Structure formats: structure tokens, C-alpha cells
mmCIF file of C-alpha atoms in Angstrom:
data_model
loop_
_atom_site.group_PDB
_atom_site.id
_atom_site.type_symbol
_atom_site.label_atom_id
_atom_site.label_comp_id
_atom_site.label_asym_id
_atom_site.label_seq_id
_atom_site.Cartn_x
_atom_site.Cartn_y
_atom_site.Cartn_z
ATOM 1 C CA MET Q 1 -0.002 0.001 0.001
ATOM 2 C CA LYS Q 2 2.851 2.365 0.829
ATOM 3 C CA LYS Q 3 4.411 1.692 -2.564
ATOM 4 C CA ILE Q 4 1.141 2.626 -4.273
ATOM 5 C CA HIS Q 5 0.938 5.910 -2.308
ATOM 6 C CA TYR Q 6 4.549 6.663 -3.221
ATOM 7 C CA LEU Q 7 3.929 6.040 -6.923
ATOM 8 C CA LEU Q 8 0.850 8.262 -6.822
ATOM 9 C CA PHE Q 9 2.876 11.004 -5.182
ATOM 10 C CA LEU Q 10 5.531 10.791 -7.902
ATOM 11 C CA LEU Q 11 2.868 10.862 -10.594
ATOM 12 C CA LEU Q 12 1.208 13.921 -9.097
ATOM 13 C CA SER Q 13 4.518 15.749 -8.646
ATOM 14 C CA THR Q 14 5.585 14.918 -12.197
ATOM 15 C CA SER Q 15 2.423 16.384 -13.629
ATOM 16 C CA MET Q 16 2.283 19.242 -11.202
ATOM 17 C CA PHE Q 17 2.045 21.886 -13.925
ATOM 18 C CA SER Q 18 0.644 19.701 -16.647
ATOM 19 C CA GLN Q 19 -2.787 21.357 -16.517
ATOM 20 C CA GLU Q 20 -2.006 24.552 -14.582
ATOM 21 C CA LYS Q 21 -0.694 27.990 -15.310
ATOM 22 C CA LEU Q 22 2.805 28.879 -14.238
ATOM 23 C CA SER Q 23 3.572 32.429 -13.164
ATOM 24 C CA LEU Q 24 6.882 34.202 -12.712
ATOM 25 C CA GLU Q 25 6.237 34.671 -9.005
ATOM 26 C CA THR Q 26 5.617 30.930 -8.626
ATOM 27 C CA CYS Q 27 9.006 30.272 -10.254
ATOM 28 C CA TYR Q 28 10.649 32.633 -7.754
ATOM 29 C CA SER Q 29 8.970 30.819 -4.866
ATOM 30 C CA LEU Q 30 9.947 27.373 -6.131
ATOM 31 C CA LEU Q 31 13.541 28.541 -6.690
ATOM 32 C CA ASN Q 32 13.838 29.664 -3.056
ATOM 33 C CA LYS Q 33 12.247 26.403 -1.868
ATOM 34 C CA ASN Q 34 13.791 23.720 -4.066
ATOM 35 C CA TYR Q 35 17.207 24.956 -5.204
ATOM 36 C CA PRO Q 36 19.822 22.805 -3.428
ATOM 37 C CA LEU Q 37 21.519 25.818 -1.875
ATOM 38 C CA ALA Q 38 18.290 26.744 -0.075
ATOM 39 C CA LYS Q 39 18.807 23.836 2.327
ATOM 40 C CA GLN Q 40 22.093 25.278 3.466
ATOM 41 C CA SER Q 41 20.444 27.797 5.802
ATOM 42 C CA ASP Q 42 19.015 25.012 7.948
ATOM 43 C CA ILE Q 43 22.345 23.178 7.869
ATOM 44 C CA LEU Q 44 24.145 26.314 9.031
ATOM 45 C CA ALA Q 45 21.602 26.751 11.849
ATOM 46 C CA LYS Q 46 22.202 23.204 13.062
ATOM 47 C CA GLN Q 47 25.947 23.728 12.953
ATOM 48 C CA ASN Q 48 25.572 26.948 14.942
ATOM 49 C CA GLU Q 49 23.587 25.129 17.632
ATOM 50 C CA LEU Q 50 26.481 22.724 18.089
ATOM 51 C CA ASP Q 51 28.972 25.570 18.161
ATOM 52 C CA LEU Q 52 26.983 27.446 20.827
ATOM 53 C CA ALA Q 53 26.638 24.283 22.883
ATOM 54 C CA ALA Q 54 30.420 23.739 22.735
ATOM 55 C CA ILE Q 55 31.010 27.393 23.751
ATOM 56 C CA SER Q 56 28.553 27.113 26.625
ATOM 57 C CA ASN Q 57 30.318 23.998 27.880
ATOM 58 C CA ILE Q 58 33.423 26.106 28.673
ATOM 59 C CA LYS Q 59 31.515 27.309 31.754
ATOM 60 C CA LEU Q 60 31.133 23.736 33.024
ATOM 61 C CA PRO Q 61 33.700 22.107 35.361
ATOM 62 C CA THR Q 62 36.367 19.966 33.749
ATOM 63 C CA LEU Q 63 37.789 16.695 35.065
ATOM 64 C CA GLU Q 64 41.373 15.734 34.434
ATOM 65 C CA LEU Q 65 42.848 12.348 35.319
ATOM 66 C CA GLY Q 66 46.625 12.087 35.481
ATOM 67 C CA ALA Q 67 49.125 9.397 36.379
ATOM 68 C CA GLN Q 68 52.887 9.270 36.212
ATOM 69 C CA THR Q 69 55.833 7.189 37.379
ATOM 70 C CA THR Q 70 59.373 8.499 37.412
ATOM 71 C CA TYR Q 71 62.871 7.456 38.336
ATOM 72 C CA GLN Q 72 65.365 10.133 39.177
ATOM 73 C CA SER Q 73 69.114 10.120 39.685
ATOM 74 C CA ASP Q 74 68.992 11.930 43.005
ATOM 75 C CA VAL Q 75 66.538 12.870 45.703
ATOM 76 C CA THR Q 76 66.288 15.445 48.428
ATOM 77 C CA GLN Q 77 68.293 14.595 51.570
ATOM 78 C CA MET Q 78 68.637 16.277 54.957
ATOM 79 C CA PRO Q 79 71.833 18.360 55.028
ATOM 80 C CA ILE Q 80 72.197 17.729 58.767
ATOM 81 C CA SER Q 81 71.815 14.756 61.062
ATOM 82 C CA ILE Q 82 69.449 14.818 63.982
ATOM 83 C CA PRO Q 83 70.523 12.798 67.045
ATOM 84 C CA ASN Q 84 68.384 9.785 67.874
ATOM 85 C CA THR Q 85 66.295 10.437 64.707
ATOM 86 C CA THR Q 86 66.367 8.636 61.397
ATOM 87 C CA VAL Q 87 65.100 10.541 58.403
ATOM 88 C CA GLU Q 88 64.580 8.442 55.299
ATOM 89 C CA SER Q 89 65.210 9.955 51.919
ATOM 90 C CA PRO Q 90 62.465 9.556 49.309
ATOM 91 C CA ASN Q 91 62.749 6.723 46.848
ATOM 92 C CA LYS Q 92 64.321 7.440 43.513
ATOM 93 C CA ASP Q 93 61.300 5.726 41.907
ATOM 94 C CA GLN Q 94 58.140 7.729 42.526
ATOM 95 C CA TYR Q 95 54.466 7.155 41.616
ATOM 96 C CA LYS Q 96 51.504 9.501 41.499
ATOM 97 C CA ALA Q 97 47.861 9.409 40.308
ATOM 98 C CA THR Q 98 45.630 12.477 40.479
ATOM 99 C CA LEU Q 99 42.094 13.552 39.675
ATOM 100 C CA SER Q 100 41.587 17.324 39.220
ATOM 101 C CA VAL Q 101 38.453 19.389 38.985
ATOM 102 C CA ASN Q 102 38.727 22.874 37.433
ATOM 103 C CA GLN Q 103 35.892 25.401 37.456
ATOM 104 C CA LEU Q 104 36.075 28.616 35.510
ATOM 105 C CA ILE Q 105 34.977 31.465 37.736
ATOM 106 C CA TYR Q 106 35.740 34.527 35.623
ATOM 107 C CA LYS Q 107 36.900 35.064 32.055
ATOM 108 C CA GLY Q 108 36.089 38.700 31.449
ATOM 109 C CA GLY Q 109 33.037 38.097 29.224
ATOM 110 C CA PHE Q 110 35.100 36.147 26.699
ATOM 111 C CA ILE Q 111 32.604 33.241 26.489
ATOM 112 C CA ASP Q 112 29.586 35.461 25.821
ATOM 113 C CA ALA Q 113 31.589 37.437 23.256
ATOM 114 C CA THR Q 114 32.530 34.193 21.501
ATOM 115 C CA ALA Q 115 28.867 33.132 21.356
ATOM 116 C CA LYS Q 116 27.932 36.499 19.807
ATOM 117 C CA VAL Q 117 30.602 36.064 17.141
ATOM 118 C CA SER Q 118 29.190 32.636 16.320
ATOM 119 C CA GLN Q 119 25.658 34.037 16.016
ATOM 120 C CA ALA Q 120 26.847 36.942 13.892
ATOM 121 C CA SER Q 121 28.668 34.501 11.615
ATOM 122 C CA LEU Q 122 25.470 32.450 11.222
ATOM 123 C CA LYS Q 123 23.417 35.478 10.205
ATOM 124 C CA THR Q 124 26.060 36.504 7.677
ATOM 125 C CA GLN Q 125 26.309 33.032 6.156
ATOM 126 C CA GLN Q 126 22.545 32.670 5.916
ATOM 127 C CA LYS Q 127 22.247 36.083 4.292
ATOM 128 C CA GLN Q 128 24.939 35.047 1.807
ATOM 129 C CA VAL Q 129 22.773 32.049 0.875
ATOM 130 C CA GLU Q 130 19.846 34.417 0.358
ATOM 131 C CA VAL Q 131 21.947 36.679 -1.844
ATOM 132 C CA THR Q 132 23.084 33.779 -4.020
ATOM 133 C CA LEU Q 133 19.490 32.588 -4.466
ATOM 134 C CA TYR Q 134 18.366 36.114 -5.280
ATOM 135 C CA GLN Q 135 21.012 36.477 -7.976
ATOM 136 C CA LEU Q 136 19.505 33.416 -9.712
ATOM 137 C CA LYS Q 137 16.277 35.347 -10.311
ATOM 138 C CA LYS Q 138 17.756 36.886 -13.432
ATOM 139 C CA GLN Q 139 18.319 33.406 -14.834
ATOM 140 C CA VAL Q 140 14.701 32.519 -14.034
ATOM 141 C CA ASN Q 141 13.572 35.713 -15.799
ATOM 142 C CA THR Q 142 15.524 34.770 -18.937
ATOM 143 C CA TYR Q 143 14.200 31.201 -19.158
ATOM 144 C CA PHE Q 144 10.630 32.239 -18.363
ATOM 145 C CA PHE Q 145 10.328 35.061 -20.880
ATOM 146 C CA LEU Q 146 12.129 33.159 -23.615
ATOM 147 C CA VAL Q 147 9.448 30.477 -23.289
ATOM 148 C CA VAL Q 148 6.750 33.175 -23.428
ATOM 149 C CA LEU Q 149 8.444 34.662 -26.516
ATOM 150 C CA PHE Q 150 8.641 31.274 -28.266
ATOM 151 C CA ASN Q 151 4.940 30.730 -27.502
ATOM 152 C CA GLU Q 152 4.088 34.061 -29.126
ATOM 153 C CA LYS Q 153 6.233 33.281 -32.160
ATOM 154 C CA MET Q 154 4.608 29.906 -32.558
ATOM 155 C CA GLU Q 155 1.156 31.451 -32.347
ATOM 156 C CA LEU Q 156 2.063 33.911 -35.081
ATOM 157 C CA LEU Q 157 3.459 31.111 -37.261
ATOM 158 C CA ARG Q 158 0.310 29.038 -36.807
ATOM 159 C CA ALA Q 159 -1.839 32.021 -37.767
ATOM 160 C CA LYS Q 160 0.335 32.611 -40.838
ATOM 161 C CA LYS Q 161 0.087 28.946 -41.747
ATOM 162 C CA THR Q 162 -3.702 28.946 -41.425
ATOM 163 C CA MET Q 163 -3.946 32.055 -43.599
ATOM 164 C CA LEU Q 164 -1.660 30.583 -46.270
ATOM 165 C CA GLU Q 165 -3.503 27.258 -46.309
ATOM 166 C CA ALA Q 166 -6.766 29.103 -46.906
ATOM 167 C CA LYS Q 167 -5.136 31.164 -49.617
ATOM 168 C CA LEU Q 168 -3.710 27.974 -51.128
ATOM 169 C CA ASN Q 169 -7.228 26.610 -51.596
ATOM 170 C CA GLU Q 170 -8.236 29.810 -53.348
ATOM 171 C CA VAL Q 171 -5.195 29.677 -55.627
ATOM 172 C CA LYS Q 172 -5.867 26.062 -56.548
ATOM 173 C CA ALA Q 173 -9.412 26.967 -57.420
ATOM 174 C CA GLY Q 174 -8.112 29.837 -59.600
ATOM 175 C CA ILE Q 175 -5.719 27.445 -61.376
ATOM 176 C CA LYS Q 176 -8.522 24.974 -61.940
ATOM 177 C CA PHE Q 177 -10.662 27.596 -63.677
ATOM 178 C CA GLY Q 178 -7.677 29.026 -65.618
ATOM 179 C CA ALA Q 179 -7.585 32.351 -63.768
ATOM 180 C CA LEU Q 180 -4.054 31.775 -62.416
ATOM 181 C CA LEU Q 181 -0.878 30.193 -63.715
ATOM 182 C CA PRO Q 182 -0.549 26.415 -63.101
ATOM 183 C CA THR Q 183 2.514 26.797 -60.811
ATOM 184 C CA SER Q 184 1.054 29.545 -58.610
ATOM 185 C CA ASP Q 185 0.304 27.123 -55.787
ATOM 186 C CA TYR Q 186 3.872 25.791 -55.522
ATOM 187 C CA VAL Q 187 5.236 28.946 -53.879
ATOM 188 C CA ILE Q 188 2.547 28.887 -51.207
ATOM 189 C CA GLU Q 189 3.002 25.180 -50.523
ATOM 190 C CA ALA Q 190 6.741 25.683 -50.105
ATOM 191 C CA GLU Q 191 6.071 28.521 -47.636
ATOM 192 C CA VAL Q 192 3.696 26.307 -45.627
ATOM 193 C CA LEU Q 193 6.392 23.613 -45.403
ATOM 194 C CA LYS Q 194 8.895 26.256 -44.298
ATOM 195 C CA ILE Q 195 6.533 27.332 -41.502
ATOM 196 C CA LYS Q 196 6.213 23.720 -40.332
ATOM 197 C CA GLN Q 197 9.997 23.525 -40.087
ATOM 198 C CA GLN Q 198 10.137 26.754 -38.102
ATOM 199 C CA LEU Q 199 7.436 25.484 -35.733
ATOM 200 C CA GLU Q 200 9.320 22.269 -35.146
ATOM 201 C CA ALA Q 201 12.574 24.132 -34.427
ATOM 202 C CA LEU Q 202 10.816 26.513 -32.008
ATOM 203 C CA SER Q 203 9.112 23.608 -30.266
ATOM 204 C CA LEU Q 204 12.453 21.865 -29.664
ATOM 205 C CA ASN Q 205 14.067 25.058 -28.367
ATOM 206 C CA LYS Q 206 11.082 25.712 -26.102
ATOM 207 C CA SER Q 207 11.271 22.187 -24.644
ATOM 208 C CA SER Q 208 14.955 22.685 -23.884
ATOM 209 C CA LEU Q 209 14.253 25.999 -22.106
ATOM 210 C CA ILE Q 210 11.437 24.432 -20.086
ATOM 211 C CA LYS Q 211 13.753 21.599 -18.971
ATOM 212 C CA SER Q 212 16.384 24.141 -17.897
ATOM 213 C CA LEU Q 213 13.813 26.160 -15.951
ATOM 214 C CA ALA Q 214 12.434 22.992 -14.345
ATOM 215 C CA GLN Q 215 15.907 22.023 -13.156
ATOM 216 C CA LEU Q 216 16.478 25.494 -11.777
ATOM 217 C CA ILE Q 217 13.263 25.621 -9.752
ATOM 218 C CA GLY Q 218 13.381 21.916 -8.845
ATOM 219 C CA THR Q 219 9.930 21.096 -10.182
ATOM 220 C CA PRO Q 220 8.962 19.151 -13.357
ATOM 221 C CA ILE Q 221 7.131 21.314 -15.918
ATOM 222 C CA SER Q 222 5.014 19.873 -18.694
ATOM 223 C CA THR Q 223 5.432 21.265 -22.200
ATOM 224 C CA HIS Q 224 1.659 21.855 -22.117
ATOM 225 C CA THR Q 225 1.896 24.187 -19.115
ATOM 226 C CA GLU Q 226 0.617 27.669 -19.837
ATOM 227 C CA PHE Q 227 3.148 30.360 -18.969
ATOM 228 C CA GLU Q 228 1.337 33.412 -17.739
ATOM 229 C CA ASN Q 229 2.255 36.664 -19.493
ATOM 230 C CA PRO Q 230 2.656 38.898 -16.412
ATOM 231 C CA THR Q 231 1.881 42.571 -16.070
ATOM 232 C CA ILE Q 232 5.036 44.204 -14.695
ATOM 233 C CA THR Q 233 5.226 47.750 -13.414
ATOM 234 C CA THR Q 234 8.446 49.585 -12.683
ATOM 235 C CA ASP Q 235 9.107 52.525 -10.418
ATOM 236 C CA PHE Q 236 12.099 54.406 -11.784
ATOM 237 C CA ASN Q 237 13.806 55.509 -8.599
ATOM 238 C CA THR Q 238 17.153 54.508 -7.100
ATOM 239 C CA ASP Q 239 15.953 53.203 -3.730
ATOM 240 C CA LEU Q 240 17.582 49.796 -3.453
ATOM 241 C CA GLU Q 241 16.154 46.899 -1.407
ATOM 242 C CA ARG Q 242 18.729 44.288 -2.395
ATOM 243 C CA PRO Q 243 19.700 41.533 0.107
ATOM 244 C CA GLU Q 244 23.356 42.413 -0.612
ATOM 245 C CA LEU Q 245 22.881 45.631 1.379
ATOM 246 C CA ALA Q 246 21.725 43.647 4.403
ATOM 247 C CA LEU Q 247 24.693 41.325 3.889
ATOM 248 C CA PHE Q 248 27.161 44.238 3.988
ATOM 249 C CA GLN Q 249 25.575 45.424 7.222
ATOM 250 C CA LEU Q 250 25.804 41.961 8.781
ATOM 251 C CA GLN Q 251 29.444 41.667 7.695
ATOM 252 C CA LYS Q 252 30.216 44.930 9.491
ATOM 253 C CA GLU Q 253 28.359 43.753 12.583
ATOM 254 C CA GLN Q 254 30.300 40.500 12.510
ATOM 255 C CA ILE Q 255 33.549 42.479 12.393
ATOM 256 C CA GLU Q 256 32.410 44.583 15.356
ATOM 257 C CA THR Q 257 31.582 41.489 17.437
ATOM 258 C CA SER Q 258 34.948 39.981 16.522
ATOM 259 C CA GLU Q 259 36.663 43.185 17.656
ATOM 260 C CA LYS Q 260 34.829 42.972 20.993
ATOM 261 C CA LEU Q 261 35.946 39.366 21.349
ATOM 262 C CA LEU Q 262 39.553 40.364 20.785
ATOM 263 C CA SER Q 263 39.213 43.112 23.390
ATOM 264 C CA LYS Q 264 38.348 40.433 25.965
ATOM 265 C CA GLN Q 265 40.978 37.941 24.841
ATOM 266 C CA ASN Q 266 43.591 39.178 27.324
ATOM 267 C CA SER Q 267 41.146 39.466 30.260
ATOM 268 C CA PRO Q 268 42.213 37.750 33.501
ATOM 269 C CA ASN Q 269 41.033 34.193 34.040
ATOM 270 C CA ILE Q 270 40.110 33.081 37.560
ATOM 271 C CA ILE Q 271 39.824 29.327 37.990
ATOM 272 C CA GLY Q 272 38.885 27.328 41.040
ATOM 273 C CA PHE Q 273 40.443 23.890 41.347
ATOM 274 C CA ALA Q 274 40.507 20.782 43.543
ATOM 275 C CA THR Q 275 42.991 17.972 43.102
ATOM 276 C CA GLY Q 276 42.941 14.617 44.886
ATOM 277 C CA GLY Q 277 45.629 12.011 44.498
ATOM 278 C CA TYR Q 278 47.447 8.887 45.646
ATOM 279 C CA GLY Q 279 51.168 8.483 45.384
ATOM 280 C CA ASN Q 280 54.589 7.758 46.804
ATOM 281 C CA PRO Q 281 55.567 10.153 48.161
ATOM 282 C CA GLY Q 282 52.517 12.253 48.833
ATOM 283 C CA LEU Q 283 52.670 15.900 49.697
ATOM 284 C CA ASN Q 284 54.894 15.023 52.630
ATOM 285 C CA MET Q 285 58.181 14.423 50.909
ATOM 286 C CA LEU Q 286 59.720 12.987 54.111
ATOM 287 C CA ASP Q 287 57.139 10.192 54.351
ATOM 288 C CA ASN Q 288 58.491 7.492 52.068
ATOM 289 C CA SER Q 289 55.191 5.594 51.566
ATOM 290 C CA PHE Q 290 52.005 5.608 49.485
ATOM 291 C CA GLN Q 291 49.631 8.312 50.703
ATOM 292 C CA THR Q 292 46.398 10.028 49.693
ATOM 293 C CA PHE Q 293 46.461 13.798 49.384
ATOM 294 C CA TYR Q 294 44.367 16.725 48.096
ATOM 295 C CA GLN Q 295 44.717 20.400 47.182
ATOM 296 C CA VAL Q 296 42.035 23.082 46.729
ATOM 297 C CA GLY Q 297 42.489 26.649 45.675
ATOM 298 C CA VAL Q 298 42.010 29.467 43.210
ATOM 299 C CA LYS Q 299 44.433 30.527 40.510
ATOM 300 C CA LEU Q 300 44.697 33.620 38.325
ATOM 301 C CA ASN Q 301 45.997 33.680 34.747
ATOM 302 C CA TRP Q 302 46.492 37.061 33.104
ATOM 303 C CA ASN Q 303 48.505 37.802 29.981
ATOM 304 C CA ILE Q 304 49.430 41.381 30.775
ATOM 305 C CA PHE Q 305 51.724 41.947 27.831
ATOM 306 C CA ASP Q 306 51.520 40.405 24.324
ATOM 307 C CA TRP Q 307 53.764 42.828 22.371
ATOM 308 C CA ASN Q 308 50.657 44.597 21.028
ATOM 309 C CA ALA Q 309 49.588 41.537 19.068
ATOM 310 C CA ASN Q 310 45.955 41.913 20.196
ATOM 311 C CA LYS Q 311 45.936 45.606 19.363
ATOM 312 C CA LYS Q 312 47.232 44.950 15.839
ATOM 313 C CA GLN Q 313 44.594 42.249 15.272
ATOM 314 C CA ARG Q 314 41.863 44.712 16.262
ATOM 315 C CA GLU Q 315 43.275 47.346 13.930
ATOM 316 C CA SER Q 316 43.283 44.782 11.112
ATOM 317 C CA LEU Q 317 39.603 44.091 11.764
ATOM 318 C CA LEU Q 318 38.820 47.779 11.486
ATOM 319 C CA ILE Q 319 40.525 47.799 8.093
ATOM 320 C CA ASN Q 320 38.314 44.869 7.084
ATOM 321 C CA LYS Q 321 35.328 46.975 8.036
ATOM 322 C CA GLU Q 322 36.581 49.757 5.741
ATOM 323 C CA ILE Q 323 36.944 47.168 2.945
ATOM 324 C CA VAL Q 324 33.333 46.095 3.389
ATOM 325 C CA GLU Q 325 32.167 49.718 3.342
ATOM 326 C CA ASN Q 326 34.126 50.239 0.131
ATOM 327 C CA GLN Q 327 32.562 47.109 -1.431
ATOM 328 C CA GLU Q 328 29.137 48.430 -0.447
ATOM 329 C CA ALA Q 329 29.819 51.777 -2.143
ATOM 330 C CA VAL Q 330 31.035 50.021 -5.305
ATOM 331 C CA PHE Q 331 27.959 47.788 -5.316
ATOM 332 C CA GLN Q 332 25.605 50.727 -5.021
ATOM 333 C CA LEU Q 333 27.388 52.635 -7.809
ATOM 334 C CA ASN Q 334 27.410 49.671 -10.194
ATOM 335 C CA THR Q 335 23.788 48.909 -9.416
ATOM 336 C CA ALA Q 336 22.773 52.530 -10.074
ATOM 337 C CA ILE Q 337 24.563 52.396 -13.449
ATOM 338 C CA GLU Q 338 22.862 49.120 -14.325
ATOM 339 C CA LEU Q 339 19.435 50.515 -13.420
ATOM 340 C CA GLN Q 340 20.052 53.532 -15.634
ATOM 341 C CA GLN Q 341 20.993 51.265 -18.524
ATOM 342 C CA LYS Q 342 17.861 49.164 -18.019
ATOM 343 C CA GLN Q 343 15.669 52.252 -17.867
ATOM 344 C CA THR Q 344 17.145 53.468 -21.180
ATOM 345 C CA GLU Q 345 16.503 50.049 -22.734
ATOM 346 C CA ILE Q 346 12.900 50.036 -21.509
ATOM 347 C CA ASN Q 347 12.265 53.490 -22.973
ATOM 348 C CA LYS Q 348 13.846 52.424 -26.267
ATOM 349 C CA LEU Q 349 11.635 49.328 -26.468
ATOM 350 C CA SER Q 350 8.562 51.414 -25.696
ATOM 351 C CA ASN Q 351 9.330 53.617 -28.711
ATOM 352 C CA LEU Q 352 9.935 50.568 -30.902
ATOM 353 C CA ILE Q 353 6.560 49.110 -29.898
ATOM 354 C CA ASN Q 354 4.821 52.325 -30.964
ATOM 355 C CA SER Q 355 6.595 52.173 -34.304
ATOM 356 C CA ASP Q 356 5.757 48.475 -34.697
ATOM 357 C CA LEU Q 357 2.027 49.238 -34.320
ATOM 358 C CA LYS Q 358 2.159 51.823 -37.083
ATOM 359 C CA ILE Q 359 4.149 49.503 -39.359
ATOM 360 C CA ILE Q 360 1.632 46.702 -38.832
ATOM 361 C CA GLU Q 361 -1.256 48.922 -39.813
ATOM 362 C CA LEU Q 362 0.518 49.873 -43.045
ATOM 363 C CA ARG Q 363 1.491 46.257 -43.781
ATOM 364 C CA LYS Q 364 -2.105 45.100 -43.346
ATOM 365 C CA LYS Q 365 -3.268 47.632 -45.925
ATOM 366 C CA ILE Q 366 -0.528 46.558 -48.355
ATOM 367 C CA LEU Q 367 -1.395 42.880 -47.862
ATOM 368 C CA LYS Q 368 -5.092 43.540 -48.473
ATOM 369 C CA SER Q 369 -4.211 45.175 -51.767
ATOM 370 C CA ALA Q 370 -1.877 42.298 -52.655
ATOM 371 C CA GLU Q 371 -4.663 39.760 -51.992
ATOM 372 C CA SER Q 372 -6.903 41.541 -54.475
ATOM 373 C CA GLN Q 373 -4.106 41.749 -57.047
ATOM 374 C CA LEU Q 374 -3.291 38.018 -56.650
ATOM 375 C CA LYS Q 375 -6.956 37.135 -57.086
ATOM 376 C CA ASN Q 376 -7.090 39.114 -60.333
ATOM 377 C CA GLY Q 377 -3.764 37.720 -61.561
ATOM 378 C CA VAL Q 378 -2.003 41.092 -61.465
ATOM 379 C CA ILE Q 379 0.824 39.814 -59.194
ATOM 380 C CA THR Q 380 2.387 36.389 -58.712
ATOM 381 C CA SER Q 381 1.982 34.220 -55.638
ATOM 382 C CA ALA Q 382 5.665 34.883 -54.841
ATOM 383 C CA ALA Q 383 4.949 38.623 -54.590
ATOM 384 C CA TYR Q 384 1.972 37.858 -52.351
ATOM 385 C CA ILE Q 385 4.124 35.647 -50.118
ATOM 386 C CA THR Q 386 6.585 38.523 -49.780
ATOM 387 C CA GLU Q 387 3.855 40.805 -48.425
ATOM 388 C CA VAL Q 388 2.580 38.080 -46.075
ATOM 389 C CA THR Q 389 6.122 37.622 -44.745
ATOM 390 C CA ASN Q 390 6.519 41.383 -44.347
ATOM 391 C CA LEU Q 391 3.366 41.528 -42.192
ATOM 392 C CA PHE Q 392 4.463 38.495 -40.216
ATOM 393 C CA GLU Q 393 7.871 40.016 -39.550
ATOM 394 C CA ALA Q 394 6.258 43.234 -38.364
ATOM 395 C CA GLU Q 395 3.949 41.332 -35.998
ATOM 396 C CA ASN Q 396 6.861 39.196 -34.886
ATOM 397 C CA ASN Q 397 8.922 42.299 -34.110
ATOM 398 C CA LEU Q 398 6.017 43.719 -32.074
ATOM 399 C CA GLN Q 399 5.682 40.592 -29.956
ATOM 400 C CA THR Q 400 9.462 40.284 -29.562
ATOM 401 C CA HIS Q 401 9.749 43.884 -28.389
ATOM 402 C CA LYS Q 402 6.830 43.428 -25.940
ATOM 403 C CA ILE Q 403 8.370 40.321 -24.367
ATOM 404 C CA GLU Q 404 11.810 41.952 -24.330
ATOM 405 C CA MET Q 405 10.358 44.956 -22.487
ATOM 406 C CA LEU Q 406 8.703 42.637 -19.936
ATOM 407 C CA LEU Q 407 12.062 40.892 -19.460
ATOM 408 C CA GLU Q 408 13.858 44.226 -19.036
ATOM 409 C CA LYS Q 409 11.234 45.395 -16.507
ATOM 410 C CA ALA Q 410 11.525 42.126 -14.579
ATOM 411 C CA ASN Q 411 15.311 42.439 -14.545
ATOM 412 C CA TYR Q 412 14.996 46.123 -13.520
ATOM 413 C CA ASN Q 413 12.872 45.139 -10.523
ATOM 414 C CA THR Q 414 15.280 42.311 -9.710
ATOM 415 C CA ILE Q 415 18.277 44.672 -9.840
ATOM 416 C CA LYS Q 416 16.411 47.154 -7.686
ATOM 417 C CA GLY Q 417 15.418 44.538 -5.163
ATOM 418 C CA ASN Q 418 11.617 44.477 -5.621
#
């Protein structure tokens, strides 16, 4: 039964878009969900949990078991003799086993600062993942609108083919009744065959694009899926909302937390300890026998001079912060230039579309006149085909410019961060 459910699930997932419409926004959503890199944010979060747990464990007491046996060439001896008293010298072979407990009492905030660095690093890495995914949106735009463009081209070709097939029937009727030359239908038949070739080539290219888009968004797409032709509006201002800007800010914050960590690196460490042991000799060096012993106390470690190594590391971090600020300024400048270029391209395409509409109106009038002339035998079918092709090219240019403008608008919004 489980196998049947699994097969049904695969079947449903495979035909997910077989009967549905696919929008550009849906592609964006699927990209962020299914692209392999998207899983890295959760992986980084799990890794950070382990890092924070390890950092927190520094506050816990540590146990250290030690054992040693030694043989030495000489031992401590009494420099004087005491009457009626025998003082034995320790054995040259000595044995000792100890168990020590150390508890960190004070470390100058170093542990908390280390945890903050780890958290800042996690946020930066996760934002980098988001930036990488966002940069793939341009690739999605290209695939999506190329498919839309191919669909429009194929629709135009089918319309042209239908019109020529109807005209072919008229021409054959004219040949039959002697109104047209016997070979007039050959030119139209050849053009119909040429259109079939073009449709086949476009279909293959479209299938290849759909496969590439499906791989990118991690979801199978049927060749019968309808790609929605979106309405895209653009606001021509320079206010950026790119995730890269947030990444630059997080990188600077990470540098600041690292600098704070370095400032606490040379703080004094206060450690409480207790050591119990068994050995020969014990703490009493004059008692030449196995004894138990213990020590308890507090110790202070403080590196009060490191030849300014810590100071130089902190200065280096501040330079890194300046580098990030410089990268941010370069990014904003390059993005502003790119937006200006896209805006110019959009305006150019808008003008071309207006010209295309006027050209199409003129081409329709010319073709209407050519149809009448062909019917009356004034022009050849080849001349008629030329006018049909001219109208088709004008309509094709219009659709191409419309889709190109949609692509440029989508890329403009992507560059801007919308």
C-alpha cells in the first residue's frame, strides 16, 4: 500500500504543472524552496547550535585524570643529622595518580563574546545564501520570458500557416478555372512547409528551455503548461532593497563582534580547582610511603603583555570593516549604473513598440491590396508571399519587443530589489 501511495505522489509531482498555469512569481517561490543551496540555511543553523553548545560547555567544570611514574638520579636529603632520629630519603622511583576538577569562575566576558561572534557569523552566512538565491532570479527571468516569446512566435506562425492554407485553396481553385498560372500554388505550398520547419525548431528550443527552468526551480514542468504573461510595473527611482545591502551590514556587525571578542581575549582568568591524588611520596616528601592527598584553591592567569599583538589584530579588523564599506559603495554605484541602462533600454523598447504598431497597420493595408491583385492575376503568388512575410515580420517584431520589455522590466525590478 505504501508503494502505491509513493507512486501516486511521484505521478502527481511529475504532472504538477501539466494542466496549470505557471507564473513568474511561482518560479521565484519554487527557486527559493527547491534549489539545493536553499537547504544550506538550515544546515548552518544546526551547525551553529552545536557551536553554541560547545562554547557554553566552557563554563562547566572539567575533570582531568593524570598518572605518572618516574625514576630520578637523585633525591632530596637532609643536610644535617638529627641525634636519635632517622630521616629516610624519598625513593628514587616515585608514583603519583591524580584527579583534578577545574571550574572557570571569571573570564572577562570572553565566552559570551565568542557566542555572539558565532551568532553573527550564522546570520552573515545565511544572508549570503539568500543573496546567491536572489541572484538566480535573473536566470529565471531569462528562461521564463524566452518560453513566453517562443509561444508568441509559434502562435504567429500558426496564424500565418492557417492564412496561407486558406489562400492555397483559393489559388488552386483559380488554377482549376484558368484564372491563375498552373505553378502559382507551388510557392505557397513551399512557404507552408517552411513554416512547419520553423514550428518544429521553435518547439524543440522551447522544450529545452522548459527543462532548464524545471531544473532550476526543482519542479517538473510539462510542455503543455501555460506560462502566464505577467503585467510588470516599474518605479524608476534609485531606492535599493537588495539583500546584498543587508549582507554588507551583517558583515560589518560581525567584524564589530569579533573586535569585541579580541578586546576580551587578554582578560584575566580566575579558575577554582581541587585535586585529589594517591602516590609515593605524597605531599609530605619525608614520608616514604604511598599516601592520599588533596589540594584546593584558586588561581589567576592574566596575559598582561603580548607585544601589542591583540591591538594589531583589532586594527586589522577595522581595516576589514573599511573594505566592506568600500565594497558596499562600489555595489551601489554599479547597481545605479545598471538601473540607468535598463531604464534606457525600456524606454527604447517602448518607442519601438509604438513604431511596430504603425508599421503593422501599413502592412495590413498593403497585404489587403496584394490579396486583391493576386486574385485578379495582377501579381504572382511569390509577390503575395513577400507581403505576407513582411506583415508576419512586423507582428513578430512587435511581440518580440513586448516580451523583451517585460524581461527588461523584470530584470529592472530584480536589480532594484523588488
